[in-house]
Amino acid sequence: MWREHKHVFSISNVFKLKESKRAVNSIRSLVEEEDEEDDVEKVSWSGEPVGSISWSVKETESSIRSTGEVRDQSFPKIHTAPSLPKNSSGYSLSSLFKEHSEKLLTSLILYLLDCRWSVHDDVILLWQDYVSDWTPEETVKRMQQGKVYSLEKFRSLQDKLLLLDEAVNAHDGNVITAVLIYLKKSLSKEILFRELITREIALRHYIHYLKEIGEQKLLLMQYRDHLNVRDENKRRDFLKNCLSFPFSPDDATHVQDHYTLLERQIIIEANDKQVESSGQADIFKKYPRKASILNMPIITTLYYSCFYHYGESDGTFSSPANIRKTFRISDKQFLLTCLGARAKLKAWFDVDALFTTKNWLGYTKKRSPIGFHRIVDILQKNNAPVQVLQDYVNLVEDVEQKISLAQKYKCHDVIINTYRDLKDRQQLIVYRGKVERSSSEYRKIEEILSNSVRW
Amino acid sequence: MSAHLSYGRVNLNILREAARKELREFLDKCAGSKAIVWDEYLTGPFGLIAQYSLLKEHEVEKMFTLKGGRLPAADVKNIIFFVRPRLELMDIIAENVISEDKMHSPRDFHILFVPRRSMLCEQRLKEQGVLGSFINIDEYILDLIPYDGDLLSMESEGAFRECYLESDQTSLYHTAKGLMTLQALYGTIPQIFGKGECARHVANMMLRMKREFAGSQTQILPVFDSLLLLDRNIDLLTPLATQLTYEGLIDEVYGITNGYAKLPPEKFAAQKKQGEVGKDLPTEPKKMQLNSAEELYAEIRDKNFNAIGAALSKKAKIISAAFEERHNAKTVGEIKQFVSQLPHMQAARSSLANHTSIAELIKDITSEKNSLYSFSFHVQLTTLHSSFIYLFYLYLTRQVTSEAFFDNLTVEQEFMTGVDTDKVNTYIEDCIAQKDPLIKILRLVCMQSVCNNGLKQKILDYYKREILQTYGYEHMLTLNNLEKTGLLKPQTSTRNNYPTIRKTLKLWMEDANEQNPNDISYVYSGYAPLSIRLTQVLARPGWRSIEEVLKMLPGPHFEERQQLPAGLHKKRQQGENRTTLVFFLGGVTYAEVAALRFLSQMEDGGTEYIIATTKLINGTSWIKSLMDRPEAP
């Protein structure tokens, strides 16, 4: 950046001796008038910072201010930038400043940068030599003391992390935040998040910072990292950590559910594994578990629960009713999942119970939140016997649909009864031709057709 | 192998030749025998530029795939790595180089970065201590690759995600660079039109680059009259719809990568050895190159699938008639002529057989009724399994797929015509309950959202919950990505402007003629792609007529002119067509390409189109590129 400025304003054109001396003097007088600690407070800056150093200064400054620390006056401020007209100079700047204090030097450089002026190479080198000696400890210390510092020299990931760890060790929220802001600017989000997983304190500060500046989207990136955690217990803990993030209300619910789900899966898995290996429960003997339930979606977990834990009391974590309630599963989804699981086990009685409702007179009636034609399809896919199928085909309201389903799944009784009820003699005769002569269906049709009272 | 590139309005072979020349030059830099170690991803795009024969001419004797560990033995002087600038690849290369040094004869190492070299990668090689081992480190700028006679692609899968999700505009820079290369070869394009944020960026970059190179004006008569830059996000709807052209369906069902499709082998085996099928069915998918070099394919690929049967049978008649000609050949001269045509005819016949097989494969999946032929095919299969139940099973599953395809299409068309887009769709609900592939669900939900200009919060929440509960909470990230790109969004205003857009641009045509189309809407059997309508209107009567609709679509629309050097102004002949290059930033579908080709061929169209894009996409590949962790671990 510095070099870029240089070819815009070359030093010999802009920084001319006479005026430069005056400028230097004016700064010096400002600096030297006061004590080491207080002098800088009187200097104020104007204009946009252009160099990377002044940037880092500005950033820290604002972060400190936002958190209301007392040290918010710790940076040099100059009231008005004196205009420095052109003059010619053969002096080397570095020689000019060598004897001056560090504070003067840095003030001057920052001032020059601030005026969008180029700085002589020598000065830059001097400055670079100077700051590059600072270790992470020193830098953090300087930051805490409110002295001028530079984070730019921490270039490699390793250096940056050392700096971060040092900042965390210092327990100074402002310093941690300042370092995090620098890391956020200079690292890709993925890498930063990856590193933050293992640094919880830094992570908390970062989350807080993101919350302050309202960057919701970044939080999800953080959440995404749970995918990289293999061990289920660690993954659970990681998700638990995520719970306190200021997600949007929507996302917060999902993350909460995700955590609760994994927490339960871990309990269920441990329990069932033990039960299965001890050979106590018939269901596991008859249908050994094919895979672990860990990290499965909630609907799959519900299916599992309907398969292995049907009929458990509402109080247990693994009972279908409890899962349904906890995860607010819709009636349709619950019914479909439950139906799938019980039909797979050929537990037709359970299937029946799913649809049975009692009205206030005590009569039972079959009801379903989804059309009975869909129920029939699902049962058929699970190889339900015709006796079971036809009960549900009968419940299909649309007559045409009922007949076509009955034909598809060979529910002769339903077809014959429907035609009989429709008094469709013609269709009955047609259908008689389709069934075998020796079958009971054939006899049934004959019987109906020959019953003269009916027609 | 590349003749088909020069048949078009613009000879794209020039571009290919330029790319080949550069490749040759690099190869010659590394004197002596060579082996190339390939980043596997690059072989596809390179295949569009050069065959092995070219490499062989330049002493490439061996080719390997980049893998960790020790390089395979090869008695060559040079080892050249062709890689993308990726850090993980650098580590592999370093491993190769380090384990190499321990062996006897020293070989020279070179790296060719495609499409750009990167400081970061070189730094990594330095850290690994191998940077010094390389004699040449070069870059091979592969921006726009000629894909077909009228089609250029950057083959950059991530472009849409980078531009619209991650706000990384590197691919736009590459686009601008590619367009500059194009202008260097085909002359300055006098007019630039555009719509969308990214289009604006690219145009700005082009204009700036032109200023910077002001000294080196190309003295080439411009081939293109205008350039139209279109952002993909001005038309999010089109890629979500199922393409119904022949080529589009091949892409939807089997996927076309770098111009190749991988097809299930059964049908192709059956035709080779009739009678003894089943002895050894090939298990490897059949890889077929699909481009206009194949005469029949060029003829049929852009037709609506419903017109394919007729086209193929017509072709079959022509070919058998040609074979029958042999009976009429009486004189030696006639026989000689017949024989000379034989290779061509045989090629035509095998091409016909191939496409009949592909068409059947697709038909099995898409059409409601199963043809007798495919039934007999399965009878053949059953001899394998000697089980009638298996036959019945196959029959059933196939029927299920075709029903699903039909139902899916019906719902898409309902959405596109604006039917019940503001309600929870029961078909989508059912698909979720059946655990259909997530991408299919996302395509439909996004489509509903786009056609309703956002979904009511309650409906959006409902879909989201169902999806997360059924497919896993981690897909929250994917849903979030879709929201960021605008594919899925809550309704912000009560006003849904999609119907206005649909009516003004005539996006839905009731009586789309699939057999003899008279409008671009045939490519989606009724839906005319928005992007192509914009292109069509721009050519005639001009965008001024649709200002209002343009304002409803995101991003600015603009027109720029580029000064031509004196004496290079083209004088158009009476009745000569204009040539427009349409660049789709973020991807284009085969159906859209088909629609533009249809416009080029219209008799009174007045404009011919060359198409360029960052990547050829379909709804599935597109949504996949936006997913986080598309494959669950």
Short mmCIF file of N, CA, C and O in Angstrom, two decimals, chain B residues 540 577 599-607:
data_model
loop_
_atom_site.label_atom_id
_atom_site.label_comp_id
_atom_site.label_asym_id
_atom_site.label_seq_id
_atom_site.Cartn_x
_atom_site.Cartn_y
_atom_site.Cartn_z
N ARG B 540 -35.75 -7.97 -31.64
CA ARG B 540 -36.91 -7.32 -32.23
C ARG B 540 -38.08 -7.40 -31.27
O ARG B 540 -38.37 -8.50 -30.81
N ASN B 577 -27.82 -11.78 -42.02
CA ASN B 577 -28.21 -11.83 -40.61
C ASN B 577 -27.16 -11.16 -39.72
O ASN B 577 -25.99 -11.15 -40.02
N LEU B 599 -34.19 -20.05 -32.79
CA LEU B 599 -34.30 -18.66 -33.24
C LEU B 599 -33.33 -18.37 -34.39
O LEU B 599 -33.65 -17.67 -35.33
N SER B 600 -32.12 -18.94 -34.29
CA SER B 600 -31.14 -18.73 -35.36
C SER B 600 -31.65 -19.25 -36.69
O SER B 600 -31.38 -18.69 -37.74
N GLN B 601 -32.41 -20.36 -36.62
CA GLN B 601 -32.84 -21.02 -37.85
C GLN B 601 -34.12 -20.44 -38.42
O GLN B 601 -34.51 -20.79 -39.53
N MET B 602 -34.77 -19.58 -37.64
CA MET B 602 -36.04 -19.02 -38.15
C MET B 602 -35.75 -18.24 -39.42
O MET B 602 -34.80 -17.44 -39.47
N GLU B 603 -36.58 -18.42 -40.40
CA GLU B 603 -36.30 -17.83 -41.71
C GLU B 603 -36.23 -16.32 -41.67
O GLU B 603 -35.34 -15.70 -42.24
N ASP B 604 -37.18 -15.73 -40.96
CA ASP B 604 -37.19 -14.27 -40.94
C ASP B 604 -36.61 -13.74 -39.62
O ASP B 604 -36.92 -12.64 -39.20
N GLY B 605 -35.81 -14.55 -38.97
CA GLY B 605 -35.29 -14.17 -37.65
C GLY B 605 -34.36 -12.97 -37.71
O GLY B 605 -34.45 -12.07 -36.89
N GLY B 606 -33.49 -12.97 -38.68
CA GLY B 606 -32.59 -11.82 -38.82
C GLY B 606 -31.38 -11.86 -37.92
O GLY B 606 -30.48 -11.05 -38.05
N THR B 607 -31.35 -12.78 -36.95
CA THR B 607 -30.20 -12.84 -36.05
C THR B 607 -29.76 -14.29 -35.87
O THR B 607 -30.59 -15.18 -35.74
#
